[in-house]
PDB file of C-alpha atoms in Angstrom:
ATOM      1  CA  MET A1323     124.718  82.266 103.208  1.00 80.00           C
ATOM      2  CA  ALA A1324     124.504  83.520  99.626  1.00 90.00           C
ATOM      3  CA  LYS A1325     127.724  84.748  98.031  1.00 94.00           C
ATOM      4  CA  THR A1326     127.867  88.384  96.991  1.00 96.00           C
ATOM      5  CA  ILE A1327     128.931  89.594  93.560  1.00 97.00           C
ATOM      6  CA  LEU A1328     129.785  93.166  92.609  1.00 97.00           C
ATOM      7  CA  ALA A1329     128.533  93.814  89.047  1.00 97.00           C
ATOM      8  CA  VAL A1330     130.126  96.863  87.431  1.00 97.00           C
ATOM      9  CA  ASP A1331     128.902  98.320  84.152  1.00 96.00           C
ATOM     10  CA  ASP A1332     127.926 101.785  82.934  1.00 93.00           C
ATOM     11  CA  SER A1333     125.169 100.291  80.783  1.00 92.00           C
ATOM     12  CA  ALA A1334     121.932  99.962  82.749  1.00 90.00           C
ATOM     13  CA  SER A1335     120.633  97.177  80.505  1.00 90.00           C
ATOM     14  CA  ILE A1336     123.790  95.089  80.965  1.00 93.00           C
ATOM     15  CA  ARG A1337     123.647  95.588  84.749  1.00 94.00           C
ATOM     16  CA  GLN A1338     120.030  94.460  84.767  1.00 92.00           C
ATOM     17  CA  MET A1339     120.780  91.373  82.671  1.00 93.00           C
ATOM     18  CA  VAL A1340     123.730  90.430  84.901  1.00 95.00           C
ATOM     19  CA  THR A1341     121.671  90.979  88.054  1.00 95.00           C
ATOM     20  CA  PHE A1342     118.744  88.994  86.653  1.00 92.00           C
ATOM     21  CA  THR A1343     121.029  86.068  85.806  1.00 93.00           C
ATOM     22  CA  LEU A1344     122.950  86.056  89.093  1.00 95.00           C
ATOM     23  CA  LYS A1345     119.963  86.594  91.402  1.00 93.00           C
ATOM     24  CA  GLY A1346     118.124  83.800  89.597  1.00 89.00           C
ATOM     25  CA  ALA A1347     120.978  81.506  90.598  1.00 91.00           C
ATOM     26  CA  GLY A1348     120.823  82.587  94.241  1.00 93.00           C
ATOM     27  CA  TYR A1349     123.654  85.120  94.411  1.00 95.00           C
ATOM     28  CA  GLU A1350     123.416  88.480  96.149  1.00 95.00           C
ATOM     29  CA  VAL A1351     124.256  91.268  93.705  1.00 97.00           C
ATOM     30  CA  ILE A1352     125.562  94.778  94.295  1.00 97.00           C
ATOM     31  CA  GLU A1353     125.516  97.004  91.221  1.00 97.00           C
ATOM     32  CA  ALA A1354     128.007  99.768  90.422  1.00 97.00           C
ATOM     33  CA  VAL A1355     127.718 102.230  87.533  1.00 96.00           C
ATOM     34  CA  ASP A1356     131.454 102.779  86.952  1.00 95.00           C
ATOM     35  CA  GLY A1357     134.901 102.068  88.395  1.00 95.00           C
ATOM     36  CA  GLN A1358     134.726 104.802  91.041  1.00 95.00           C
ATOM     37  CA  ASP A1359     131.319 103.648  92.238  1.00 96.00           C
ATOM     38  CA  ALA A1360     132.648 100.069  92.323  1.00 96.00           C
ATOM     39  CA  LEU A1361     135.680 101.079  94.352  1.00 95.00           C
ATOM     40  CA  ASP A1362     133.481 102.896  96.877  1.00 95.00           C
ATOM     41  CA  LYS A1363     131.149  99.905  97.198  1.00 96.00           C
ATOM     42  CA  ALA A1364     133.998  97.380  97.311  1.00 95.00           C
ATOM     43  CA  ASN A1365     135.380  99.230 100.324  1.00 92.00           C
ATOM     44  CA  ILE A1366     132.056  98.989 102.151  1.00 93.00           C
ATOM     45  CA  HIS A1367     130.984  95.457 101.182  1.00 92.00           C
ATOM     46  CA  LYS A1368     133.508  92.641 101.165  1.00 90.00           C
ATOM     47  CA  VAL A1369     132.203  90.847  98.092  1.00 95.00           C
ATOM     48  CA  ASN A1370     133.119  87.329  96.952  1.00 95.00           C
ATOM     49  CA  LEU A1371     133.578  88.157  93.269  1.00 97.00           C
ATOM     50  CA  VAL A1372     133.819  91.217  91.034  1.00 97.00           C
ATOM     51  CA  LEU A1373     132.442  91.163  87.490  1.00 97.00           C
ATOM     52  CA  THR A1374     133.465  94.307  85.650  1.00 97.00           C
ATOM     53  CA  ASP A1375     133.216  96.002  82.275  1.00 95.00           C
ATOM     54  CA  ILE A1376     136.263  97.851  80.883  1.00 93.00           C
ATOM     55  CA  ASN A1377     135.123 100.938  78.978  1.00 89.00           C
ATOM     56  CA  MET A1378     133.524 103.092  81.662  1.00 92.00           C
ATOM     57  CA  PRO A1379     133.663 106.755  82.707  1.00 90.00           C
ATOM     58  CA  ARG A1380     135.714 108.071  85.680  1.00 91.00           C
ATOM     59  CA  ILE A1381     137.667 104.871  86.437  1.00 93.00           C
ATOM     60  CA  ASP A1382     137.789 102.190  83.719  1.00 94.00           C
ATOM     61  CA  GLY A1383     137.763  98.457  84.383  1.00 95.00           C
ATOM     62  CA  LEU A1384     141.518  97.909  84.060  1.00 95.00           C
ATOM     63  CA  LYS A1385     142.303 100.744  86.476  1.00 95.00           C
ATOM     64  CA  LEU A1386     139.652  99.396  88.856  1.00 96.00           C
ATOM     65  CA  LEU A1387     141.319  95.976  88.675  1.00 96.00           C
ATOM     66  CA  GLU A1388     144.698  97.503  89.589  1.00 95.00           C
ATOM     67  CA  LEU A1389     143.217  99.513  92.458  1.00 95.00           C
ATOM     68  CA  LEU A1390     141.263  96.561  93.862  1.00 96.00           C
ATOM     69  CA  ARG A1391     144.336  94.312  93.803  1.00 96.00           C
ATOM     70  CA  LYS A1392     146.073  96.810  96.076  1.00 94.00           C
ATOM     71  CA  LEU A1393     143.374  96.354  98.742  1.00 93.00           C
ATOM     72  CA  THR A1394     144.035  93.542 101.227  1.00 91.00           C
ATOM     73  CA  HIS A1395     140.627  91.863 100.870  1.00 91.00           C
ATOM     74  CA  TYR A1396     140.754  91.910  97.057  1.00 94.00           C
ATOM     75  CA  LYS A1397     144.239  90.425  96.613  1.00 92.00           C
ATOM     76  CA  THR A1398     142.715  86.973  96.159  1.00 92.00           C
ATOM     77  CA  VAL A1399     139.060  87.686  95.328  1.00 96.00           C
ATOM     78  CA  PRO A1400     138.250  86.560  91.751  1.00 96.00           C
ATOM     79  CA  ILE A1401     137.825  89.475  89.341  1.00 97.00           C
ATOM     80  CA  LEU A1402     136.265  88.659  85.992  1.00 97.00           C
ATOM     81  CA  MET A1403     136.294  91.104  83.091  1.00 96.00           C
ATOM     82  CA  LEU A1404     133.025  91.219  81.128  1.00 95.00           C
ATOM     83  CA  THR A1405     133.640  93.356  78.074  1.00 93.00           C
ATOM     84  CA  THR A1406     133.225  93.790  74.333  1.00 89.00           C
ATOM     85  CA  GLU A1407     137.014  94.089  74.083  1.00 87.00           C
ATOM     86  CA  SER A1408     138.723  90.921  72.909  1.00 86.00           C
ATOM     87  CA  SER A1409     142.140  91.823  71.500  1.00 87.00           C
ATOM     88  CA  ASP A1410     145.118  89.827  72.768  1.00 89.00           C
ATOM     89  CA  GLU A1411     146.842  93.071  73.731  1.00 90.00           C
ATOM     90  CA  ILE A1412     144.145  94.232  76.126  1.00 91.00           C
ATOM     91  CA  LYS A1413     143.635  90.715  77.490  1.00 92.00           C
ATOM     92  CA  ALA A1414     147.348  90.581  78.300  1.00 93.00           C
ATOM     93  CA  LYS A1415     147.010  93.895  80.165  1.00 94.00           C
ATOM     94  CA  GLY A1416     144.118  92.497  82.177  1.00 95.00           C
ATOM     95  CA  ARG A1417     145.963  89.316  82.948  1.00 94.00           C
ATOM     96  CA  ALA A1418     149.052  91.243  84.065  1.00 94.00           C
ATOM     97  CA  ALA A1419     146.893  93.425  86.318  1.00 94.00           C
ATOM     98  CA  GLY A1420     145.478  90.355  88.036  1.00 93.00           C
ATOM     99  CA  ALA A1421     142.247  89.478  86.231  1.00 96.00           C
ATOM    100  CA  THR A1422     140.947  85.978  86.949  1.00 96.00           C
ATOM    101  CA  GLY A1423     139.214  85.580  83.603  1.00 95.00           C
ATOM    102  CA  TRP A1424     137.950  87.267  80.486  1.00 95.00           C
ATOM    103  CA  LEU A1425     134.371  87.076  79.223  1.00 94.00           C
ATOM    104  CA  VAL A1426     133.429  88.729  75.952  1.00 92.00           C
ATOM    105  CA  LYS A1427     129.959  90.283  75.652  1.00 90.00           C
ATOM    106  CA  PRO A1428     127.308  89.288  74.932  1.00 90.00           C
ATOM    107  CA  PHE A1429     127.316  86.610  77.637  1.00 92.00           C
ATOM    108  CA  ASP A1430     125.214  83.492  77.740  1.00 90.00           C
ATOM    109  CA  PRO A1431     123.545  83.221  81.185  1.00 92.00           C
ATOM    110  CA  LYS A1432     124.308  79.511  81.587  1.00 91.00           C
ATOM    111  CA  ARG A1433     127.961  79.884  80.632  1.00 92.00           C
ATOM    112  CA  LEU A1434     128.351  82.917  82.884  1.00 94.00           C
ATOM    113  CA  LEU A1435     126.981  80.936  85.831  1.00 95.00           C
ATOM    114  CA  GLU A1436     129.260  77.983  85.015  1.00 94.00           C
ATOM    115  CA  VAL A1437     132.345  80.219  85.072  1.00 95.00           C
ATOM    116  CA  ILE A1438     131.284  81.937  88.283  1.00 96.00           C
ATOM    117  CA  GLY A1439     130.566  78.556  89.852  1.00 94.00           C
ATOM    118  CA  LYS A1440     134.058  77.421  88.877  1.00 93.00           C
ATOM    119  CA  VAL A1441     135.840  80.407  90.390  1.00 93.00           C
ATOM    120  CA  ILE A1442     133.882  80.834  93.607  1.00 91.00           C
ATOM    121  CA  GLY A1443     132.453  77.381  94.070  1.00 76.00           C
TER     122      GLY A1443
ATOM    123  CA  MET B 111     123.333 107.094  75.649  1.00 40.00           C
ATOM    124  CA  SER B 112     125.287 109.928  77.265  1.00 45.00           C
ATOM    125  CA  GLU B 113     128.604 108.484  76.136  1.00 46.00           C
ATOM    126  CA  ILE B 114     128.466 110.016  72.679  1.00 50.00           C
ATOM    127  CA  GLN B 115     127.755 113.446  74.135  1.00 47.00           C
ATOM    128  CA  SER B 116     130.520 113.244  76.738  1.00 46.00           C
ATOM    129  CA  VAL B 117     133.118 112.115  74.195  1.00 41.00           C
ATOM    130  CA  SER B 118     132.144 114.941  71.865  1.00 43.00           C
ATOM    131  CA  ASP B 119     132.287 117.520  74.653  1.00 44.00           C
ATOM    132  CA  LYS B 120     135.727 116.290  75.653  1.00 40.00           C
ATOM    133  CA  ILE B 121     137.054 116.637  72.097  1.00 40.00           C
ATOM    134  CA  ASP B 122     135.328 120.010  71.672  1.00 43.00           C
ATOM    135  CA  ASN B 123     136.939 121.400  74.810  1.00 43.00           C
ATOM    136  CA  GLN B 124     140.379 120.113  73.896  1.00 41.00           C
ATOM    137  CA  THR B 125     140.374 121.495  70.381  1.00 42.00           C
ATOM    138  CA  MET B 126     138.189 124.591  70.399  1.00 41.00           C
ATOM    139  CA  ASP B 127     141.071 126.992  70.930  1.00 40.00           C
ATOM    140  CA  LYS B 128     143.181 125.420  68.224  1.00 41.00           C
ATOM    141  CA  LEU B 129     140.450 125.555  65.634  1.00 41.00           C
ATOM    142  CA  MET B 130     139.755 129.268  65.526  1.00 41.00           C
ATOM    143  CA  PRO B 131     139.559 130.345  61.870  1.00 43.00           C
ATOM    144  CA  LEU B 132     142.162 132.740  60.542  1.00 41.00           C
ATOM    145  CA  ASP B 133     140.113 134.877  58.177  1.00 43.00           C
ATOM    146  CA  GLN B 134     136.630 135.411  56.799  1.00 44.00           C
ATOM    147  CA  ASP B 135     136.943 132.679  54.121  1.00 45.00           C
ATOM    148  CA  GLY B 136     138.322 130.251  56.653  1.00 43.00           C
ATOM    149  CA  MET B 137     135.451 131.006  59.012  1.00 44.00           C
ATOM    150  CA  LEU B 138     132.842 130.320  56.309  1.00 43.00           C
ATOM    151  CA  CYS B 139     134.429 127.047  55.306  1.00 55.00           C
ATOM    152  CA  ASN B 140     134.820 125.907  58.936  1.00 67.00           C
ATOM    153  CA  ALA B 141     131.244 126.862  59.756  1.00 74.00           C
ATOM    154  CA  GLU B 142     129.919 124.738  56.876  1.00 74.00           C
ATOM    155  CA  ALA B 143     132.126 121.827  57.793  1.00 75.00           C
ATOM    156  CA  ASP B 144     131.117 122.182  61.433  1.00 78.00           C
ATOM    157  CA  GLU B 145     127.432 122.138  60.537  1.00 83.00           C
ATOM    158  CA  TYR B 146     127.913 119.066  58.357  1.00 84.00           C
ATOM    159  CA  PHE B 147     129.758 117.188  61.087  1.00 85.00           C
ATOM    160  CA  LEU B 148     127.304 118.374  63.739  1.00 87.00           C
ATOM    161  CA  ASN B 149     124.474 116.894  61.664  1.00 89.00           C
ATOM    162  CA  ILE B 150     126.276 113.558  61.475  1.00 89.00           C
ATOM    163  CA  LYS B 151     126.855 113.625  65.247  1.00 88.00           C
ATOM    164  CA  SER B 152     123.236 114.525  65.836  1.00 90.00           C
ATOM    165  CA  GLU B 153     122.069 111.600  63.686  1.00 90.00           C
ATOM    166  CA  LEU B 154     124.380 109.202  65.494  1.00 90.00           C
ATOM    167  CA  SER B 155     123.021 110.465  68.826  1.00 90.00           C
ATOM    168  CA  GLN B 156     119.489 109.992  67.534  1.00 91.00           C
ATOM    169  CA  ILE B 157     120.233 106.357  66.568  1.00 90.00           C
ATOM    170  CA  ASP B 158     121.803 105.748  69.965  1.00 90.00           C
ATOM    171  CA  ARG B 159     118.842 107.315  71.772  1.00 90.00           C
ATOM    172  CA  LEU B 160     116.289 105.303  69.805  1.00 91.00           C
ATOM    173  CA  VAL B 161     118.141 102.004  70.255  1.00 90.00           C
ATOM    174  CA  SER B 162     118.761 102.675  73.963  1.00 89.00           C
ATOM    175  CA  ASP B 163     115.126 103.614  74.595  1.00 90.00           C
ATOM    176  CA  ALA B 164     113.937 100.521  72.743  1.00 91.00           C
ATOM    177  CA  VAL B 165     116.313  98.276  74.698  1.00 91.00           C
ATOM    178  CA  ASN B 166     115.331  99.886  78.011  1.00 90.00           C
ATOM    179  CA  ASN B 167     111.670  99.259  77.235  1.00 90.00           C
ATOM    180  CA  LEU B 168     112.435  95.691  76.224  1.00 91.00           C
ATOM    181  CA  VAL B 169     114.272  95.169  79.511  1.00 91.00           C
ATOM    182  CA  ILE B 170     111.174  96.393  81.396  1.00 91.00           C
ATOM    183  CA  ASN B 171     108.961  94.022  79.347  1.00 91.00           C
ATOM    184  CA  PHE B 172     111.460  91.230  79.899  1.00 92.00           C
ATOM    185  CA  LYS B 173     111.486  91.660  83.684  1.00 90.00           C
ATOM    186  CA  TYR B 174     107.706  91.804  83.833  1.00 92.00           C
ATOM    187  CA  ILE B 175     107.285  88.662  81.710  1.00 91.00           C
ATOM    188  CA  SER B 176     109.869  86.927  83.867  1.00 90.00           C
ATOM    189  CA  LYS B 177     107.947  87.869  87.037  1.00 89.00           C
ATOM    190  CA  LEU B 178     104.643  86.686  85.524  1.00 91.00           C
ATOM    191  CA  THR B 179     106.222  83.399  84.426  1.00 88.00           C
ATOM    192  CA  LYS B 180     107.436  82.762  87.950  1.00 88.00           C
ATOM    193  CA  SER B 181     103.966  83.490  89.388  1.00 90.00           C
ATOM    194  CA  HIS B 182     102.401  81.231  86.782  1.00 88.00           C
ATOM    195  CA  HIS B 183     104.892  78.466  87.609  1.00 86.00           C
ATOM    196  CA  ASP B 184     104.110  78.741  91.347  1.00 88.00           C
ATOM    197  CA  MET B 185     100.352  78.765  90.673  1.00 87.00           C
ATOM    198  CA  VAL B 186     100.522  75.572  88.595  1.00 85.00           C
ATOM    199  CA  LEU B 187     102.465  73.847  91.377  1.00 85.00           C
ATOM    200  CA  THR B 188      99.845  74.924  93.949  1.00 87.00           C
ATOM    201  CA  ILE B 189      96.922  73.660  91.803  1.00 83.00           C
ATOM    202  CA  GLU B 190      98.795  70.401  91.217  1.00 79.00           C
ATOM    203  CA  LYS B 191      99.067  69.868  94.985  1.00 81.00           C
ATOM    204  CA  MET B 192      95.363  70.649  95.495  1.00 80.00           C
ATOM    205  CA  ALA B 193      94.136  68.199  92.834  1.00 73.00           C
ATOM    206  CA  VAL B 194      93.049  64.726  93.995  1.00 71.00           C
ATOM    207  CA  PRO B 195      95.043  62.221  91.890  1.00 68.00           C
ATOM    208  CA  GLU B 196      92.249  59.651  91.192  1.00 70.00           C
ATOM    209  CA  GLU B 197      89.545  62.145  90.195  1.00 72.00           C
ATOM    210  CA  SER B 198      91.621  64.814  88.518  1.00 74.00           C
ATOM    211  CA  LYS B 199      93.601  62.988  85.848  1.00 79.00           C
ATOM    212  CA  PRO B 200      92.591  65.354  83.004  1.00 81.00           C
ATOM    213  CA  ILE B 201      93.400  68.392  85.171  1.00 82.00           C
ATOM    214  CA  LEU B 202      96.790  66.954  86.107  1.00 82.00           C
ATOM    215  CA  GLU B 203      97.566  66.327  82.443  1.00 84.00           C
ATOM    216  CA  LEU B 204      96.689  69.929  81.651  1.00 85.00           C
ATOM    217  CA  LEU B 205      98.872  71.144  84.499  1.00 85.00           C
ATOM    218  CA  GLU B 206     101.723  69.011  83.181  1.00 86.00           C
ATOM    219  CA  LYS B 207     101.334  70.742  79.809  1.00 89.00           C
ATOM    220  CA  GLN B 208     101.274  74.120  81.572  1.00 88.00           C
ATOM    221  CA  MET B 209     104.579  73.279  83.258  1.00 86.00           C
ATOM    222  CA  ILE B 210     106.144  72.399  79.902  1.00 90.00           C
ATOM    223  CA  ILE B 211     104.990  75.758  78.500  1.00 89.00           C
ATOM    224  CA  ALA B 212     106.357  77.599  81.545  1.00 86.00           C
ATOM    225  CA  ASP B 213     109.748  75.880  81.097  1.00 87.00           C
ATOM    226  CA  LYS B 214     109.827  76.851  77.430  1.00 90.00           C
ATOM    227  CA  ILE B 215     109.056  80.490  78.289  1.00 89.00           C
ATOM    228  CA  GLU B 216     111.936  80.451  80.777  1.00 86.00           C
ATOM    229  CA  GLN B 217     114.288  79.089  78.105  1.00 87.00           C
ATOM    230  CA  GLU B 218     113.215  81.840  75.706  1.00 89.00           C
ATOM    231  CA  LEU B 219     113.795  84.447  78.424  1.00 89.00           C
ATOM    232  CA  GLU B 220     117.327  83.145  78.917  1.00 86.00           C
ATOM    233  CA  MET B 221     117.969  83.622  75.216  1.00 86.00           C
ATOM    234  CA  ALA B 222     116.594  87.168  75.453  1.00 90.00           C
ATOM    235  CA  VAL B 223     119.254  87.937  78.113  1.00 91.00           C
ATOM    236  CA  THR B 224     121.888  87.513  75.408  1.00 88.00           C
ATOM    237  CA  SER B 225     120.020  89.487  72.739  1.00 87.00           C
ATOM    238  CA  LEU B 226     119.279  92.423  75.062  1.00 90.00           C
ATOM    239  CA  GLN B 227     123.000  93.035  75.502  1.00 91.00           C
ATOM    240  CA  PHE B 228     123.331  94.152  71.892  1.00 89.00           C
ATOM    241  CA  GLY B 229     121.967  97.608  72.796  1.00 89.00           C
ATOM    242  CA  ASP B 230     125.174  98.236  74.745  1.00 89.00           C
ATOM    243  CA  LEU B 231     127.284  97.011  71.817  1.00 89.00           C
ATOM    244  CA  VAL B 232     125.480  99.409  69.475  1.00 90.00           C
ATOM    245  CA  THR B 233     126.053 102.328  71.889  1.00 90.00           C
ATOM    246  CA  GLN B 234     129.777 101.563  72.003  1.00 89.00           C
ATOM    247  CA  LEU B 235     130.031 101.305  68.218  1.00 90.00           C
ATOM    248  CA  LEU B 236     128.177 104.609  67.767  1.00 91.00           C
ATOM    249  CA  ALA B 237     130.477 106.314  70.279  1.00 89.00           C
ATOM    250  CA  HIS B 238     133.452 104.964  68.331  1.00 88.00           C
ATOM    251  CA  THR B 239     132.027 106.255  65.015  1.00 88.00           C
ATOM    252  CA  THR B 240     131.334 109.657  66.611  1.00 89.00           C
ATOM    253  CA  ARG B 241     134.965 109.853  67.733  1.00 86.00           C
ATOM    254  CA  GLN B 242     136.100 109.039  64.181  1.00 84.00           C
ATOM    255  CA  VAL B 243     133.875 111.773  62.745  1.00 85.00           C
ATOM    256  CA  GLU B 244     135.193 114.243  65.341  1.00 84.00           C
ATOM    257  CA  MET B 245     138.795 113.421  64.501  1.00 83.00           C
ATOM    258  CA  LEU B 246     138.171 113.854  60.778  1.00 84.00           C
ATOM    259  CA  ASN B 247     136.508 117.220  61.412  1.00 83.00           C
ATOM    260  CA  ILE B 248     139.454 118.370  63.524  1.00 82.00           C
ATOM    261  CA  GLU B 249     142.005 117.280  60.927  1.00 79.00           C
ATOM    262  CA  LEU B 250     140.062 118.810  58.021  1.00 80.00           C
ATOM    263  CA  GLN B 251     139.879 122.123  59.846  1.00 79.00           C
ATOM    264  CA  ARG B 252     143.568 122.007  60.598  1.00 79.00           C
ATOM    265  CA  ILE B 253     144.390 121.333  56.939  1.00 76.00           C
ATOM    266  CA  ASP B 254     141.951 124.077  55.959  1.00 74.00           C
ATOM    267  CA  ARG B 255     143.791 126.579  58.145  1.00 74.00           C
ATOM    268  CA  GLN B 256     147.099 125.538  56.621  1.00 70.00           C
ATOM    269  CA  SER B 257     145.730 125.853  53.091  1.00 66.00           C
ATOM    270  CA  THR B 258     144.415 129.328  53.912  1.00 62.00           C
ATOM    271  CA  TRP B 259     148.012 130.306  54.628  1.00 57.00           C
ATOM    272  CA  LYS B 260     149.085 128.783  51.319  1.00 58.00           C
ATOM    273  CA  GLU B 261     146.285 130.547  49.459  1.00 59.00           C
ATOM    274  CA  LYS B 262     147.707 133.877  50.559  1.00 57.00           C
ATOM    275  CA  THR B 263     150.959 132.993  48.855  1.00 57.00           C
ATOM    276  CA  GLY B 264     149.154 131.681  45.739  1.00 58.00           C
ATOM    277  CA  GLU B 265     150.026 128.016  46.283  1.00 57.00           C
ATOM    278  CA  LYS B 266     146.529 126.533  46.455  1.00 57.00           C
ATOM    279  CA  SER B 267     145.413 124.127  43.676  1.00 63.00           C
ATOM    280  CA  LEU B 268     142.846 121.354  43.264  1.00 63.00           C
ATOM    281  CA  HIS B 269     145.633 118.872  43.794  1.00 66.00           C
ATOM    282  CA  ALA B 270     146.497 120.607  47.059  1.00 69.00           C
ATOM    283  CA  VAL B 271     142.859 120.345  48.198  1.00 67.00           C
ATOM    284  CA  HIS B 272     142.755 116.597  47.436  1.00 70.00           C
ATOM    285  CA  GLU B 273     146.068 116.135  49.126  1.00 72.00           C
ATOM    286  CA  GLY B 274     144.770 118.024  52.143  1.00 71.00           C
ATOM    287  CA  ILE B 275     141.655 115.852  52.459  1.00 73.00           C
ATOM    288  CA  SER B 276     143.694 112.691  52.053  1.00 75.00           C
ATOM    289  CA  LYS B 277     146.128 113.926  54.697  1.00 73.00           C
ATOM    290  CA  ALA B 278     143.240 114.715  57.059  1.00 73.00           C
ATOM    291  CA  VAL B 279     141.782 111.219  56.637  1.00 75.00           C
ATOM    292  CA  ASN B 280     145.196 109.656  57.259  1.00 74.00           C
ATOM    293  CA  MET B 281     145.797 111.772  60.356  1.00 72.00           C
ATOM    294  CA  ALA B 282     142.321 110.989  61.705  1.00 70.00           C
ATOM    295  CA  SER B 283     142.965 107.269  61.120  1.00 70.00           C
ATOM    296  CA  THR B 284     146.289 107.257  62.941  1.00 70.00           C
ATOM    297  CA  LYS B 285     144.812 109.138  65.908  1.00 65.00           C
ATOM    298  CA  ASN B 286     141.829 106.849  65.998  1.00 60.00           C
ATOM    299  CA  ILE B 287     141.509 104.599  69.019  1.00 68.00           C
ATOM    300  CA  ARG B 288     140.806 100.902  68.649  1.00 73.00           C
ATOM    301  CA  LYS B 289     137.317  99.679  67.804  1.00 75.00           C
ATOM    302  CA  PRO B 290     135.700  98.476  71.033  1.00 78.00           C
ATOM    303  CA  VAL B 291     133.332  95.945  69.437  1.00 80.00           C
ATOM    304  CA  VAL B 292     134.342  93.222  66.988  1.00 75.00           C
ATOM    305  CA  GLN B 293     131.135  91.170  66.781  1.00 75.00           C
ATOM    306  CA  GLN B 294     129.734  90.917  63.270  1.00 76.00           C
ATOM    307  CA  GLY B 295     126.719  88.785  64.163  1.00 74.00           C
ATOM    308  CA  MET B 296     124.553  87.585  67.020  1.00 71.00           C
ATOM    309  CA  GLN B 297     127.089  85.071  68.313  1.00 75.00           C
ATOM    310  CA  MET B 298     128.005  84.925  72.004  1.00 76.00           C
ATOM    311  CA  GLY B 299     131.407  86.054  73.265  1.00 79.00           C
ATOM    312  CA  ASP B 300     134.335  83.798  74.204  1.00 82.00           C
ATOM    313  CA  ILE B 301     135.310  82.948  77.755  1.00 87.00           C
ATOM    314  CA  GLU B 302     138.867  82.521  78.976  1.00 84.00           C
ATOM    315  CA  LEU B 303     140.014  81.771  82.501  1.00 89.00           C
ATOM    316  CA  PHE B 304     143.611  82.776  83.303  1.00 87.00           C
TER     317      PHE B 304
END
């Protein structure tokens, strides 16, 4: 059975590029347009990995990370941050909040798939 | 695309009450400054809209080409299976070449996945610039109100005006939030696993 990934980004073009890359590799993808939408969908679907942007309306990526880590199912599910942000300060915040990894945009499809393969097998 | 607008609205709502001009001169000056800054915001929105529309269209083209490439790939495989090996050597060679072309198109599409993400980076940078412009406008208006008070007591001078502008720029800089995009070129981003 294909593994399911929740792709969270307020940019439609980024969501489409992520979905294109992941579906091409055989993953099921659920898209969310911001942190609130992601939280709602994460409660309905028990996904295998979350790939989230940071700068988003309503609930940002770091807050989403904190909220997901409080949910039983998402205590151990890998959560990767896919963002333009790359300062050590914000990375440290993400790490402290329980992020599994940090990917700076723009992503290379092959490298994204390698990382995802590493964290969810 | 809507990010620039929402950020501007947020700042407008927060500061509107504080920025009411004190007298007729103040009102004129603020109105001119407002118009100037509104024009800048409008141009930034226009750039964002044009880039976003172009990227959205490119994404549509990209997905369609990708779909066609897959169909083409499948068709070549089907023809290859139908061809009789002994009698169809030239056809098989052509099909082999077709497969090489299809693979190259797929590689190019993969590279386009990276390039198409730059639309989002541009949107974030424009939103950041819009915020900077907003902050400068707010600070200039604040300084302007203060200088209107000074003018009444005869304290205003050219030096005071320069000082006021410099102060506004400094205040806007300190209130400025961090730049969300650091890329200077088309390079891909780093990856770090914790």
